[in-house]
Amino acid sequence: EENGHQNKRLKSNADEEDVEDQNKRLPKRKIVLLMAYSGKGYHGMQRNVGSSQFKTIEDDLVSALVQSGCIPENHGEDMKKMSFQRCARTDKGVSAAGQIVSLKVRLIDDILEKINNHLPSHIRILGLKRVTGGFNSKNKCDARTYSYMLPTFAFAHKDHDVQEEVYRLDKETLEKVNKLLACYKGTHNFHNFTSQKGPRDPSAKRYIMEMYCGEPFVRENIEFAVIKVKGQSFMMHQIRKMIGLVIAIVKGYAAESIIERSWGEEKVDVPKAPGLGLVLERVHFEKYNRRFGNDGLHEPLEWTEEEEKIAVFKEQYIYPTIINTEREEKSMANWLNTLSIHDFNSSAVGMQANNKNSK
């Protein structure tokens, strides 16, 4: 009996080694993975190799790729070896419903199922497509669409509306919000909407294709609304600051003219809305699809068949996280209380002079 057990154990080890050998013989292919994740508790998407205290989405992804046998272990330590590229670096706490990463993998059988088996349930790979050898998900992406889900009391006027969860957004206020969001469309200098960029830095110019707020809806007695924004590319904190400034205007803290002023050279104090409600909805590869999508060898990077899975994931993991965290931690309510300490009227020079005088 003892020998029988040992034989079984040796056989199962041999089977595993066979699979591993087969995997090693598989040629590596360039693919893209469609990912969805809830970002709560993570320090963003991008991996910081050697920094284990700040867990990122890519830490979990790379670990699952190694464990499933798609990539050798040393590729996990040096991601350049698998030509890994993410389409967007989502910030701390930000979720995604349609993130895309490109990389070289061994195309093992049941690859999606095997990777997902090694991932926590709040990170899913929803789709996979083969792409051209030189494909880079960041460089080939022509636009990104984000959404921002927020409780509508963020738009309650500070002087004459209730500020709590009983607030309901009226038609006139929603129209005003949309009029202000539409001001962002086109190409503008967004140096005031990020840190580390000066007014003359050409990379501060960004092109916004659309931005609007949808009809409000009620979840667990709180009314929410979703703002959608599509742009060529965004800088760090840019969307949160764009939304933060519109909230400050609608609430009555800042004049409408501040948007125009923020594109000028002076430094404007732009508040940054919380990261909680921000979701990377989808990334667009229009140029790539026109060139390679119908060449007979490659598929267009469109995910119509995965739409259902994306919708289910959002309902299961992303929306409940935003709603429950807002209820428990009151991130929007607490942030709204800080708007009164921003100085929306003076320039940075004026602010420094005021600080000196007050000291």
Short mmCIF file of N, CA and C in Angstrom, two decimals, residues 225-322:
data_model
loop_
_atom_site.label_atom_id
_atom_site.label_comp_id
_atom_site.label_asym_id
_atom_site.label_seq_id
_atom_site.Cartn_x
_atom_site.Cartn_y
_atom_site.Cartn_z
N ALA A 225 -25.11 59.67 -9.96
CA ALA A 225 -25.09 59.96 -11.40
C ALA A 225 -23.71 59.54 -11.92
N VAL A 226 -23.62 59.29 -13.22
CA VAL A 226 -22.34 58.86 -13.81
C VAL A 226 -21.91 59.87 -14.87
N ILE A 227 -20.70 60.39 -14.72
CA ILE A 227 -20.10 61.30 -15.71
C ILE A 227 -19.22 60.45 -16.62
N LYS A 228 -19.38 60.63 -17.93
CA LYS A 228 -18.52 59.90 -18.90
C LYS A 228 -17.58 60.90 -19.56
N VAL A 229 -16.34 60.51 -19.76
CA VAL A 229 -15.40 61.38 -20.47
C VAL A 229 -14.53 60.52 -21.40
N LYS A 230 -14.45 60.97 -22.65
CA LYS A 230 -13.60 60.28 -23.63
C LYS A 230 -12.54 61.26 -24.11
N GLY A 231 -11.30 60.84 -24.03
CA GLY A 231 -10.21 61.72 -24.46
C GLY A 231 -9.09 60.89 -25.05
N GLN A 232 -8.19 61.61 -25.75
CA GLN A 232 -7.07 60.90 -26.38
C GLN A 232 -6.22 60.22 -25.30
N SER A 233 -5.82 61.00 -24.30
CA SER A 233 -5.07 60.45 -23.16
C SER A 233 -5.20 61.45 -22.02
N PHE A 234 -4.99 60.95 -20.80
CA PHE A 234 -5.17 61.80 -19.62
C PHE A 234 -3.92 61.78 -18.76
N MET A 235 -3.66 62.91 -18.10
CA MET A 235 -2.53 62.97 -17.18
C MET A 235 -3.00 62.54 -15.79
N MET A 236 -2.02 62.32 -14.91
CA MET A 236 -2.34 61.90 -13.54
C MET A 236 -3.28 62.92 -12.88
N HIS A 237 -4.35 62.42 -12.30
CA HIS A 237 -5.35 63.22 -11.55
C HIS A 237 -6.19 64.17 -12.42
N GLN A 238 -5.96 64.17 -13.75
CA GLN A 238 -6.64 65.16 -14.60
C GLN A 238 -8.17 65.07 -14.53
N ILE A 239 -8.72 63.85 -14.65
CA ILE A 239 -10.18 63.71 -14.67
C ILE A 239 -10.76 64.10 -13.32
N ARG A 240 -10.12 63.68 -12.23
CA ARG A 240 -10.63 64.01 -10.91
C ARG A 240 -10.62 65.52 -10.67
N LYS A 241 -9.63 66.20 -11.23
CA LYS A 241 -9.58 67.67 -11.07
C LYS A 241 -10.61 68.36 -11.98
N MET A 242 -10.82 67.81 -13.19
CA MET A 242 -11.83 68.38 -14.09
C MET A 242 -13.21 68.32 -13.41
N ILE A 243 -13.49 67.17 -12.78
CA ILE A 243 -14.78 67.01 -12.10
C ILE A 243 -14.82 67.84 -10.82
N GLY A 244 -13.71 67.88 -10.09
CA GLY A 244 -13.63 68.68 -8.87
C GLY A 244 -13.94 70.14 -9.10
N LEU A 245 -13.43 70.68 -10.21
CA LEU A 245 -13.66 72.10 -10.51
C LEU A 245 -15.13 72.37 -10.86
N VAL A 246 -15.74 71.46 -11.63
CA VAL A 246 -17.16 71.63 -11.97
C VAL A 246 -18.03 71.57 -10.70
N ILE A 247 -17.70 70.65 -9.80
CA ILE A 247 -18.46 70.57 -8.54
C ILE A 247 -18.33 71.89 -7.77
N ALA A 248 -17.10 72.43 -7.70
CA ALA A 248 -16.87 73.69 -6.97
C ALA A 248 -17.70 74.83 -7.57
N ILE A 249 -17.87 74.85 -8.90
CA ILE A 249 -18.65 75.91 -9.55
C ILE A 249 -20.14 75.70 -9.25
N VAL A 250 -20.63 74.47 -9.44
CA VAL A 250 -22.07 74.20 -9.26
C VAL A 250 -22.48 74.43 -7.81
N LYS A 251 -21.59 74.13 -6.88
CA LYS A 251 -21.91 74.32 -5.45
C LYS A 251 -21.86 75.80 -5.04
N GLY A 252 -21.27 76.64 -5.92
CA GLY A 252 -21.24 78.07 -5.60
C GLY A 252 -19.96 78.55 -4.94
N TYR A 253 -18.90 77.75 -4.99
CA TYR A 253 -17.62 78.18 -4.41
C TYR A 253 -16.78 78.96 -5.41
N ALA A 254 -16.95 78.68 -6.70
CA ALA A 254 -16.09 79.30 -7.72
C ALA A 254 -16.95 79.85 -8.86
N ALA A 255 -16.44 80.87 -9.53
CA ALA A 255 -17.16 81.46 -10.68
C ALA A 255 -16.93 80.60 -11.92
N GLU A 256 -17.90 80.64 -12.86
CA GLU A 256 -17.77 79.84 -14.09
C GLU A 256 -16.51 80.19 -14.88
N SER A 257 -16.10 81.46 -14.77
CA SER A 257 -14.95 81.93 -15.56
C SER A 257 -13.65 81.23 -15.19
N ILE A 258 -13.65 80.50 -14.07
CA ILE A 258 -12.40 79.85 -13.62
C ILE A 258 -11.93 78.78 -14.60
N ILE A 259 -12.87 78.16 -15.35
CA ILE A 259 -12.45 77.11 -16.31
C ILE A 259 -11.56 77.73 -17.38
N GLU A 260 -12.03 78.83 -17.98
CA GLU A 260 -11.22 79.52 -19.00
C GLU A 260 -9.88 79.95 -18.39
N ARG A 261 -9.95 80.48 -17.16
CA ARG A 261 -8.73 80.99 -16.51
C ARG A 261 -7.72 79.86 -16.30
N SER A 262 -8.23 78.65 -16.03
CA SER A 262 -7.32 77.53 -15.71
C SER A 262 -6.47 77.11 -16.91
N TRP A 263 -6.91 77.46 -18.13
CA TRP A 263 -6.13 77.10 -19.31
C TRP A 263 -5.03 78.11 -19.61
N GLY A 264 -5.08 79.25 -18.92
CA GLY A 264 -4.05 80.27 -19.12
C GLY A 264 -2.78 79.87 -18.39
N GLU A 265 -1.82 80.79 -18.35
CA GLU A 265 -0.51 80.44 -17.77
C GLU A 265 -0.49 80.47 -16.26
N GLU A 266 -1.39 81.27 -15.65
CA GLU A 266 -1.30 81.39 -14.18
C GLU A 266 -1.68 80.07 -13.49
N LYS A 267 -1.18 79.93 -12.26
CA LYS A 267 -1.50 78.72 -11.48
C LYS A 267 -2.84 78.93 -10.82
N VAL A 268 -3.75 78.00 -11.06
CA VAL A 268 -5.09 78.09 -10.47
C VAL A 268 -5.26 76.94 -9.48
N ASP A 269 -5.91 77.23 -8.35
CA ASP A 269 -6.13 76.21 -7.31
C ASP A 269 -7.31 75.33 -7.73
N VAL A 270 -7.01 74.14 -8.27
CA VAL A 270 -8.07 73.24 -8.76
C VAL A 270 -8.22 72.06 -7.78
N PRO A 271 -9.41 71.89 -7.18
CA PRO A 271 -9.57 70.78 -6.23
C PRO A 271 -9.70 69.43 -6.94
N LYS A 272 -9.25 68.37 -6.27
CA LYS A 272 -9.22 67.04 -6.88
C LYS A 272 -10.28 66.16 -6.21
N ALA A 273 -11.30 65.76 -6.99
CA ALA A 273 -12.37 64.91 -6.45
C ALA A 273 -11.80 63.55 -6.02
N PRO A 274 -12.48 62.84 -5.10
CA PRO A 274 -11.95 61.54 -4.62
C PRO A 274 -11.78 60.53 -5.75
N GLY A 275 -10.85 59.59 -5.56
CA GLY A 275 -10.58 58.57 -6.59
C GLY A 275 -11.64 57.48 -6.66
N LEU A 276 -12.43 57.34 -5.60
CA LEU A 276 -13.34 56.20 -5.47
C LEU A 276 -14.23 55.95 -6.68
N GLY A 277 -14.86 56.97 -7.23
CA GLY A 277 -15.87 56.75 -8.28
C GLY A 277 -15.33 56.56 -9.68
N LEU A 278 -14.01 56.67 -9.84
CA LEU A 278 -13.42 56.66 -11.19
C LEU A 278 -13.23 55.24 -11.72
N VAL A 279 -13.69 55.00 -12.94
CA VAL A 279 -13.59 53.67 -13.56
C VAL A 279 -13.11 53.82 -15.00
N LEU A 280 -12.07 53.06 -15.37
CA LEU A 280 -11.64 53.01 -16.77
C LEU A 280 -12.65 52.13 -17.49
N GLU A 281 -13.48 52.73 -18.35
CA GLU A 281 -14.57 51.99 -18.99
C GLU A 281 -14.09 51.18 -20.19
N ARG A 282 -13.39 51.86 -21.10
CA ARG A 282 -12.92 51.14 -22.29
C ARG A 282 -11.80 51.90 -22.95
N VAL A 283 -11.02 51.18 -23.75
CA VAL A 283 -9.94 51.83 -24.51
C VAL A 283 -10.19 51.57 -25.99
N HIS A 284 -9.83 52.54 -26.80
CA HIS A 284 -10.20 52.50 -28.23
C HIS A 284 -8.96 52.36 -29.11
N PHE A 285 -9.07 51.47 -30.09
CA PHE A 285 -7.96 51.22 -31.03
C PHE A 285 -8.46 51.41 -32.47
N GLU A 286 -8.99 52.58 -32.76
CA GLU A 286 -9.65 52.78 -34.06
C GLU A 286 -8.67 52.66 -35.24
N LYS A 287 -7.49 53.30 -35.10
CA LYS A 287 -6.51 53.26 -36.21
C LYS A 287 -6.03 51.83 -36.44
N TYR A 288 -5.70 51.14 -35.36
CA TYR A 288 -5.22 49.75 -35.46
C TYR A 288 -6.28 48.88 -36.12
N ASN A 289 -7.54 49.06 -35.72
CA ASN A 289 -8.63 48.24 -36.27
C ASN A 289 -8.79 48.47 -37.77
N ARG A 290 -8.63 49.73 -38.19
CA ARG A 290 -8.76 50.03 -39.63
C ARG A 290 -7.65 49.34 -40.41
N ARG A 291 -6.45 49.32 -39.82
CA ARG A 291 -5.31 48.78 -40.56
C ARG A 291 -5.23 47.25 -40.50
N PHE A 292 -5.44 46.68 -39.32
CA PHE A 292 -5.22 45.23 -39.16
C PHE A 292 -6.49 44.43 -38.85
N GLY A 293 -7.56 45.12 -38.47
CA GLY A 293 -8.75 44.42 -37.98
C GLY A 293 -9.39 43.48 -38.98
N ASN A 294 -9.23 43.79 -40.28
CA ASN A 294 -9.86 42.94 -41.29
C ASN A 294 -8.85 42.41 -42.30
N ASP A 295 -7.60 42.20 -41.83
CA ASP A 295 -6.57 41.74 -42.78
C ASP A 295 -6.57 40.23 -42.96
N GLY A 296 -7.54 39.54 -42.31
CA GLY A 296 -7.63 38.09 -42.46
C GLY A 296 -6.79 37.32 -41.45
N LEU A 297 -5.82 38.02 -40.81
CA LEU A 297 -4.96 37.35 -39.83
C LEU A 297 -5.31 37.76 -38.40
N HIS A 298 -5.73 39.01 -38.26
CA HIS A 298 -5.99 39.53 -36.91
C HIS A 298 -7.44 39.96 -36.76
N GLU A 299 -7.89 39.95 -35.52
CA GLU A 299 -9.27 40.38 -35.25
C GLU A 299 -9.25 41.86 -34.86
N PRO A 300 -10.33 42.58 -35.12
CA PRO A 300 -10.38 43.96 -34.61
C PRO A 300 -10.48 43.93 -33.09
N LEU A 301 -9.89 44.93 -32.43
CA LEU A 301 -9.92 44.98 -30.97
C LEU A 301 -11.22 45.62 -30.51
N GLU A 302 -12.29 44.87 -30.69
CA GLU A 302 -13.60 45.29 -30.22
C GLU A 302 -14.14 44.15 -29.37
N TRP A 303 -14.97 44.49 -28.39
CA TRP A 303 -15.34 43.47 -27.40
C TRP A 303 -16.85 43.34 -27.26
N THR A 304 -17.55 43.35 -28.40
CA THR A 304 -19.02 43.27 -28.33
C THR A 304 -19.48 41.98 -27.64
N GLU A 305 -18.79 40.88 -27.90
CA GLU A 305 -19.20 39.61 -27.29
C GLU A 305 -18.97 39.59 -25.78
N GLU A 306 -18.05 40.45 -25.32
CA GLU A 306 -17.74 40.47 -23.88
C GLU A 306 -18.56 41.50 -23.11
N GLU A 307 -19.38 42.30 -23.85
CA GLU A 307 -20.14 43.38 -23.19
C GLU A 307 -20.96 42.87 -22.00
N GLU A 308 -21.59 41.73 -22.20
CA GLU A 308 -22.44 41.15 -21.16
C GLU A 308 -21.62 40.87 -19.89
N LYS A 309 -20.44 40.24 -20.10
CA LYS A 309 -19.57 39.90 -18.96
C LYS A 309 -19.09 41.17 -18.24
N ILE A 310 -18.80 42.22 -19.04
CA ILE A 310 -18.36 43.49 -18.45
C ILE A 310 -19.47 44.07 -17.58
N ALA A 311 -20.70 44.07 -18.10
CA ALA A 311 -21.84 44.62 -17.37
C ALA A 311 -22.07 43.86 -16.06
N VAL A 312 -21.98 42.54 -16.12
CA VAL A 312 -22.18 41.71 -14.93
C VAL A 312 -21.09 42.01 -13.89
N PHE A 313 -19.84 42.13 -14.34
CA PHE A 313 -18.73 42.41 -13.42
C PHE A 313 -18.94 43.75 -12.71
N LYS A 314 -19.37 44.76 -13.48
CA LYS A 314 -19.58 46.09 -12.88
C LYS A 314 -20.66 46.02 -11.80
N GLU A 315 -21.75 45.31 -12.10
CA GLU A 315 -22.86 45.19 -11.14
C GLU A 315 -22.44 44.42 -9.89
N GLN A 316 -21.55 43.42 -10.10
CA GLN A 316 -21.16 42.56 -8.97
C GLN A 316 -20.07 43.16 -8.10
N TYR A 317 -19.09 43.81 -8.74
CA TYR A 317 -17.90 44.21 -7.99
C TYR A 317 -17.64 45.71 -7.94
N ILE A 318 -17.89 46.43 -9.07
CA ILE A 318 -17.47 47.83 -9.09
C ILE A 318 -18.51 48.74 -8.42
N TYR A 319 -19.77 48.67 -8.86
CA TYR A 319 -20.79 49.56 -8.29
C TYR A 319 -21.01 49.33 -6.80
N PRO A 320 -21.15 48.06 -6.35
CA PRO A 320 -21.34 47.86 -4.91
C PRO A 320 -20.18 48.42 -4.08
N THR A 321 -18.94 48.29 -4.60
CA THR A 321 -17.77 48.82 -3.87
C THR A 321 -17.88 50.33 -3.73
N ILE A 322 -18.23 51.00 -4.84
CA ILE A 322 -18.35 52.46 -4.79
C ILE A 322 -19.46 52.87 -3.82
#
